[in-house]
């Protein structure tokens, strides 16, 4: 899960490359480097740590070159050290490579190359690839890259330069995203559009097995068998301003506060209140098959998996379709049963999560109708799916997913109503839900006002190292999400559970001063939640609650209450998510954690 950028143009590339990988730093941030062709030679600079550490060492040795490659890393093979940082040079020092992905057969290749006299200076799989290219190089860089890639097993997004060919960059992808920005006398290759949009909004997206050769004035897309591939120029749909902090301390906070707008964008043009119908243009070409749906399997990872769990409740209640939710990483290896009428829905913000992508391909190969619920336009899952629904919530930079989660919930609600109205859901019920859904952006705006109250509670709990999050029904997945948010950005151990599960073991954890966050919004299981709260309080546990406004009872049962407006139960997760996001955020800030780039994590998990 690294970020790669390559530039061929007429401007000095050092600054362009550094700014480019900075925009991709959420993909990996444990070491970074760049290489440029300068005075006919390859010049390399690398550093362990954040890109800021690289900037500290940059000097004139790489300042002049107009063709170069750069990388920000999330280590898979070899610790995050300077010698393992990318770019890697071959042992002649004439070819340099940056790589995003995993070369699975690198050990065997390395042993063989060593037997052929090749030398290595790192523990990485990527250095094996550049030495293989070097071994196969006989004056034609494109040919050497093609031959080498036919020998490797695994995934890659690569960019290669050589002092033999000072104005040329060769790039290729299989399993890792790569696109080419087409500008005025300059071309930029990158792992995602965030590194390109500052220079051009015109791009071509590479598919698996494709490569591109760029120079300052031209680009050619081709296959590994050297067959030219004609590609359509596509427009990058977001602006530079959208990927800037905009006065907020962190992207996560910015994205939490963007939710009224991002949700509006997700709902725009998709609600026909009069008819009580959801309009999902992206499903038009498969609506006949959808009418035959017998079973739905949702596949996802992390926060997207939690959204899928809420989707299960929605699809079963509103559309009466049997629905299961599977961890993509388990589903793909479980020899799943796919019968006619099975629809598989892959939920993924990035659209690049390797396990979700592979699970979707597996389901497709077995005959399922494959749908995607994705945020990143043009991403691999969006391309792989038969049809789908874009979130349209704008770029999400913070590693901890927030606005994409609430947009996923909104899209799953629209999908359940879309399918339900074609089955047993009546117009009135659909209209009531859709009416309430249109009011959600404004309601979220109100809930955001809790931020200060939540900050104070978070600050009073900074010393607590173990937390529990409990909910029932629609809000049991939100308990899981609340725990995940706290874990991933504040490094506090937290567990989310269905509240009734406490009695079957976890209640043994309860002790004085252990925060237990209950989701106690109004709904069919409110009374049950109150009894679960009493069980915890009886054992001295500290209770924090997310509850519905005007609920006076809950005040007697909790040390702190975060109130949300009263909405239909199926929609309550959309509001409950916000205080849980803010709680995690304020705990992380209070503990001095790197909120946007939490340790050991990356925004898009493109390796298994
Ligand atoms: C959530 O905050 C995490 N970043 C992570 O769990 C994420 O949800 C998961 O990796 C799935 O990512 P995707 O939605 O891009 O597929």
Coordinates of C-alpha atoms in Angstrom, one line a residue, residues 22-363:
X22 CA 2.8 14.0 -0.2
X23 CA -0.7 13.8 -1.6
X24 CA -0.4 10.0 -1.5
X25 CA 1.1 9.9 2.0
X26 CA -2.1 8.3 3.4
X27 CA -1.3 5.2 1.4
X28 CA 1.9 4.6 3.4
X29 CA 4.3 6.7 5.4
X30 CA 7.2 4.8 6.9
X31 CA 9.9 5.8 4.4
X32 CA 10.2 7.7 1.1
X33 CA 12.6 8.5 -1.8
X34 CA 13.0 9.8 -5.3
X35 CA 15.4 9.3 -8.2
X36 CA 15.9 11.6 -11.2
X37 CA 17.9 11.6 -14.3
X38 CA 20.4 14.5 -13.9
X39 CA 23.3 15.3 -16.2
X40 CA 22.7 11.9 -17.9
X41 CA 23.1 10.1 -14.6
X42 CA 20.7 8.5 -12.1
X43 CA 20.6 10.5 -8.8
X44 CA 18.9 9.0 -5.8
X45 CA 17.8 10.3 -2.4
X46 CA 15.9 8.3 0.2
X47 CA 15.0 8.6 3.9
X48 CA 13.3 6.4 6.6
X49 CA 10.2 8.0 8.2
X50 CA 7.7 10.6 6.9
X51 CA 8.3 12.5 3.7
X52 CA 9.3 15.5 5.8
X53 CA 12.5 13.4 6.7
X54 CA 13.2 13.1 2.9
X55 CA 12.7 16.8 2.4
X56 CA 15.3 17.5 5.1
X57 CA 18.0 15.8 3.1
X58 CA 17.0 16.9 -0.4
X59 CA 19.7 18.9 -2.2
X60 CA 20.9 19.9 -5.6
X61 CA 21.9 16.4 -6.5
X62 CA 18.3 15.7 -7.6
X63 CA 17.1 19.3 -8.0
X64 CA 17.7 19.7 -11.8
X65 CA 16.3 16.6 -13.4
X66 CA 13.1 16.9 -15.4
X67 CA 12.4 13.1 -15.5
X68 CA 12.0 11.2 -12.2
X69 CA 10.2 8.7 -10.0
X70 CA 9.2 8.9 -6.3
X71 CA 7.7 6.7 -3.7
X72 CA 6.1 6.7 -0.2
X73 CA 6.2 3.3 1.5
X74 CA 4.1 0.9 3.6
X75 CA 6.6 -1.8 4.4
X76 CA 5.8 -5.4 3.5
X77 CA 9.2 -6.9 2.9
X78 CA 12.1 -5.5 5.0
X79 CA 11.8 -3.0 7.9
X80 CA 11.2 0.7 7.1
X81 CA 14.9 1.7 6.8
X82 CA 16.7 3.9 4.3
X83 CA 18.3 0.9 2.5
X84 CA 14.8 -0.7 2.1
X85 CA 13.2 2.6 0.9
X86 CA 12.3 3.1 -2.7
X87 CA 13.5 3.8 -5.4
X88 CA 15.7 0.8 -5.7
X89 CA 18.6 0.8 -8.2
X90 CA 19.9 -2.2 -10.0
X91 CA 23.5 -3.3 -9.2
X92 CA 24.9 -1.2 -12.1
X93 CA 23.2 1.9 -10.8
X94 CA 21.8 2.6 -14.3
X95 CA 18.1 1.6 -13.7
X96 CA 15.8 2.7 -10.9
X97 CA 12.4 1.4 -9.9
X98 CA 9.5 2.2 -7.6
X99 CA 7.0 -0.5 -6.8
X100 CA 3.6 -0.8 -5.0
X101 CA 2.5 -4.4 -4.4
X102 CA 4.1 -7.7 -3.5
X103 CA 6.4 -10.0 -5.7
X104 CA 5.4 -13.4 -4.3
X105 CA 8.2 -15.4 -6.0
X106 CA 11.0 -12.8 -5.2
X107 CA 13.0 -15.2 -3.0
X108 CA 13.4 -17.8 -5.8
X109 CA 14.2 -15.1 -8.3
X110 CA 16.7 -13.5 -6.0
X111 CA 18.6 -16.7 -5.5
X112 CA 18.7 -17.3 -9.2
X113 CA 19.9 -13.7 -9.9
X114 CA 22.6 -14.0 -7.3
X115 CA 23.7 -17.2 -9.0
X116 CA 24.0 -15.1 -12.2
X117 CA 26.2 -12.6 -10.4
X118 CA 23.7 -10.0 -9.4
X119 CA 24.2 -8.1 -6.0
X120 CA 21.6 -6.9 -3.6
X121 CA 21.7 -4.2 -0.8
X122 CA 18.1 -4.5 0.7
X123 CA 15.7 -7.1 2.0
X124 CA 12.9 -6.0 -0.3
X125 CA 11.1 -7.9 -3.0
X126 CA 11.1 -4.8 -5.2
X127 CA 14.9 -4.7 -5.6
X128 CA 14.7 -8.2 -7.1
X129 CA 12.5 -6.8 -9.8
X130 CA 14.9 -4.0 -10.8
X131 CA 17.8 -6.4 -10.9
X132 CA 15.7 -8.8 -13.1
X133 CA 15.0 -5.9 -15.5
X134 CA 18.7 -5.1 -15.5
X135 CA 19.6 -8.7 -16.2
X136 CA 17.2 -8.8 -19.1
X137 CA 18.2 -5.4 -20.5
X138 CA 19.9 -5.4 -23.9
X139 CA 19.4 -1.8 -25.0
X140 CA 15.6 -1.8 -25.0
X141 CA 14.1 -0.8 -21.6
X142 CA 10.5 -1.5 -22.6
X143 CA 11.4 -5.0 -23.7
X144 CA 13.4 -5.7 -20.5
X145 CA 10.5 -4.6 -18.4
X146 CA 8.0 -6.7 -20.4
X147 CA 10.2 -9.8 -20.1
X148 CA 10.8 -9.3 -16.4
X149 CA 7.1 -8.8 -15.6
X150 CA 6.4 -12.1 -17.3
X151 CA 8.6 -13.8 -14.7
X152 CA 7.1 -12.4 -11.6
X153 CA 4.1 -13.6 -9.6
X154 CA 2.2 -11.2 -7.4
X155 CA 1.0 -7.7 -7.7
X156 CA 2.6 -4.5 -8.9
X157 CA 2.3 -0.9 -9.9
X158 CA 5.8 0.1 -11.0
X159 CA 7.6 3.0 -12.7
X160 CA 11.1 2.5 -14.1
X161 CA 13.7 5.0 -15.4
X162 CA 17.2 4.5 -16.7
X163 CA 20.2 6.7 -17.5
X164 CA 20.4 4.8 -20.8
X165 CA 17.1 6.5 -21.8
X166 CA 17.1 9.9 -20.0
X167 CA 13.7 11.1 -21.2
X168 CA 11.6 7.9 -20.8
X169 CA 9.6 6.3 -18.0
X170 CA 8.1 2.8 -18.3
X171 CA 5.2 2.0 -16.0
X172 CA 3.0 -1.1 -15.6
X173 CA 0.2 -2.5 -13.3
X174 CA -1.2 -5.7 -12.2
X175 CA -3.3 -5.7 -9.0
X176 CA -2.2 -2.2 -7.9
X177 CA -3.8 1.0 -9.2
X178 CA -2.0 3.2 -11.7
X179 CA -3.2 6.1 -13.9
X180 CA -1.5 8.6 -16.3
X181 CA -2.1 12.3 -16.1
X182 CA -1.9 13.9 -19.6
X183 CA -0.8 17.5 -19.4
X184 CA 0.7 20.2 -21.7
X185 CA 4.2 18.7 -22.7
X186 CA 4.3 16.7 -19.4
X187 CA 3.0 13.3 -18.2
X188 CA 2.6 12.1 -14.7
X189 CA 2.0 8.5 -13.6
X190 CA 0.6 8.0 -10.1
X191 CA -1.2 5.5 -7.8
X192 CA -4.2 7.8 -7.6
X193 CA -5.5 11.0 -9.0
X194 CA -4.7 13.1 -5.9
X195 CA -1.1 13.4 -7.1
X196 CA -2.1 14.5 -10.6
X197 CA -5.0 16.9 -10.2
X198 CA -2.7 19.8 -9.4
X199 CA -1.2 19.5 -12.9
X200 CA -4.1 18.2 -15.1
X201 CA -7.6 16.8 -14.9
X202 CA -7.2 14.6 -18.0
X203 CA -6.1 11.1 -17.3
X204 CA -6.1 7.5 -18.6
X205 CA -6.6 4.6 -16.2
X206 CA -4.4 1.5 -16.7
X207 CA -6.0 -1.9 -16.4
X208 CA -4.3 -5.1 -15.1
X209 CA -1.7 -6.3 -17.6
X210 CA -1.2 -2.9 -19.2
X211 CA 1.8 -0.6 -19.3
X212 CA 2.6 2.9 -20.4
X213 CA 5.7 4.5 -21.9
X214 CA 5.9 8.2 -21.2
X215 CA 8.2 11.0 -22.4
X216 CA 7.7 14.7 -21.8
X217 CA 5.7 15.0 -25.1
X218 CA 4.1 11.7 -25.6
X219 CA 2.6 8.6 -24.0
X220 CA 1.8 5.1 -25.4
X221 CA -0.2 2.5 -23.7
X222 CA 0.5 -1.2 -24.5
X223 CA 0.3 -4.7 -23.2
X224 CA 3.2 -6.9 -22.0
X225 CA 3.1 -8.4 -25.5
X226 CA 3.9 -5.0 -26.9
X227 CA 0.4 -4.6 -28.5
X228 CA -0.8 -0.9 -28.5
X229 CA -3.9 -0.3 -26.4
X230 CA -6.1 2.7 -27.3
X231 CA -7.3 4.4 -24.1
X232 CA -9.9 7.1 -23.6
X233 CA -9.0 10.3 -21.8
X234 CA -11.2 10.6 -18.6
X235 CA -11.9 13.6 -16.5
X236 CA -10.7 13.6 -12.8
X237 CA -13.9 14.6 -10.9
X238 CA -12.5 16.4 -7.8
X239 CA -10.6 19.6 -7.3
X240 CA -7.3 20.4 -5.5
X241 CA -9.2 22.3 -2.9
X242 CA -11.1 19.2 -1.9
X243 CA -7.9 17.4 -1.0
X244 CA -6.5 20.3 1.1
X245 CA -7.0 20.7 4.9
X246 CA -9.1 23.9 4.4
X247 CA -8.3 25.3 7.9
X248 CA -9.0 22.1 9.8
X249 CA -6.3 20.6 12.1
X250 CA -6.8 17.1 10.5
X251 CA -8.3 15.6 7.4
X252 CA -10.4 13.3 9.7
X253 CA -12.0 16.3 11.5
X254 CA -12.5 18.0 8.1
X255 CA -14.2 14.9 6.8
X256 CA -16.4 14.5 9.9
X257 CA -17.6 18.0 9.5
X258 CA -18.1 17.6 5.7
X259 CA -20.7 14.9 6.3
X260 CA -23.8 17.2 5.9
X261 CA -22.4 18.1 2.4
X262 CA -21.0 14.7 1.4
X263 CA -24.3 13.1 2.3
X264 CA -26.2 15.7 0.2
X265 CA -24.0 14.8 -2.7
X266 CA -24.6 11.1 -2.1
X267 CA -28.4 11.6 -2.1
X268 CA -28.6 14.1 -5.0
X269 CA -30.9 13.0 -7.8
X270 CA -31.5 9.6 -6.2
X271 CA -34.8 10.3 -4.3
X272 CA -38.2 10.5 -5.9
X273 CA -40.3 11.4 -2.9
X274 CA -43.5 11.6 -4.9
X275 CA -43.3 8.0 -6.1
X276 CA -41.6 6.9 -3.0
X277 CA -38.7 5.4 -5.0
X278 CA -35.0 5.5 -5.0
X279 CA -33.3 6.2 -8.3
X280 CA -30.0 4.4 -8.9
X281 CA -28.9 5.0 -12.5
X282 CA -25.8 2.8 -12.0
X283 CA -28.1 -0.3 -11.7
X284 CA -30.1 0.4 -14.9
X285 CA -28.2 -2.1 -17.0
X286 CA -28.8 -4.9 -14.5
X287 CA -32.3 -4.2 -13.3
X288 CA -33.8 -7.3 -15.0
X289 CA -31.3 -9.5 -13.2
X290 CA -31.9 -7.7 -9.9
X291 CA -35.6 -8.4 -10.2
X292 CA -34.6 -12.1 -10.0
X293 CA -32.5 -11.7 -6.9
X294 CA -32.8 -14.6 -4.4
X295 CA -29.9 -13.9 -2.1
X296 CA -27.4 -11.1 -1.4
X297 CA -23.9 -11.5 -0.2
X298 CA -22.1 -8.4 1.0
X299 CA -18.3 -8.6 0.9
X300 CA -16.0 -5.9 2.5
X301 CA -13.3 -5.2 5.0
X302 CA -13.0 -2.9 8.1
X303 CA -15.4 0.0 8.2
X304 CA -17.0 -1.0 4.9
X305 CA -17.8 -4.4 6.5
X306 CA -19.5 -2.6 9.4
X307 CA -21.6 -0.7 6.8
X308 CA -22.4 -4.0 5.2
X309 CA -23.8 -5.3 8.5
X310 CA -26.2 -2.4 8.7
X311 CA -27.0 -3.1 5.0
X312 CA -28.0 -6.7 6.0
X313 CA -30.6 -5.3 8.4
X314 CA -31.9 -2.8 5.8
X315 CA -32.1 -5.3 2.9
X316 CA -33.8 -8.0 5.0
X317 CA -36.3 -5.6 6.7
X318 CA -37.1 -3.3 3.7
X319 CA -36.6 -5.6 0.7
X320 CA -37.1 -9.0 2.5
X321 CA -34.1 -10.5 0.7
X322 CA -31.9 -13.0 2.6
X323 CA -28.6 -11.2 3.1
X324 CA -25.2 -12.3 4.5
X325 CA -22.2 -10.2 5.2
X326 CA -18.7 -11.7 4.7
X327 CA -15.2 -10.6 5.4
X328 CA -13.8 -10.5 1.9
X329 CA -10.5 -12.0 3.0
X330 CA -12.4 -15.1 4.3
X331 CA -15.0 -15.3 1.5
X332 CA -12.4 -15.6 -1.3
X333 CA -10.8 -18.7 0.2
X334 CA -14.0 -20.4 1.5
X335 CA -15.2 -22.1 -1.8
X336 CA -18.4 -20.1 -1.5
X337 CA -21.7 -21.4 -2.8
X338 CA -23.1 -19.2 -5.5
X339 CA -26.5 -20.3 -6.9
X340 CA -28.5 -18.5 -9.7
X341 CA -30.1 -15.4 -8.4
X342 CA -27.1 -14.6 -6.1
X343 CA -26.0 -10.9 -6.1
X344 CA -22.7 -10.1 -4.5
X345 CA -22.1 -6.5 -3.4
X346 CA -18.5 -5.3 -2.8
X347 CA -18.4 -2.3 -0.5
X348 CA -15.1 -0.3 -0.7
X349 CA -14.3 3.3 -0.2
X350 CA -11.0 3.1 -2.1
X351 CA -12.2 0.6 -4.7
X352 CA -8.7 -0.9 -4.4
X353 CA -8.8 -3.2 -1.3
X354 CA -7.1 -6.3 -2.5
X355 CA -9.2 -8.8 -0.5
X356 CA -12.5 -7.2 -1.6
X357 CA -11.4 -7.1 -5.2
X358 CA -10.3 -10.7 -5.3
X359 CA -13.5 -11.8 -3.5
X360 CA -15.6 -9.9 -6.1
X361 CA -13.7 -11.6 -9.0
X362 CA -14.2 -15.0 -7.3
X363 CA -17.9 -14.4 -7.0

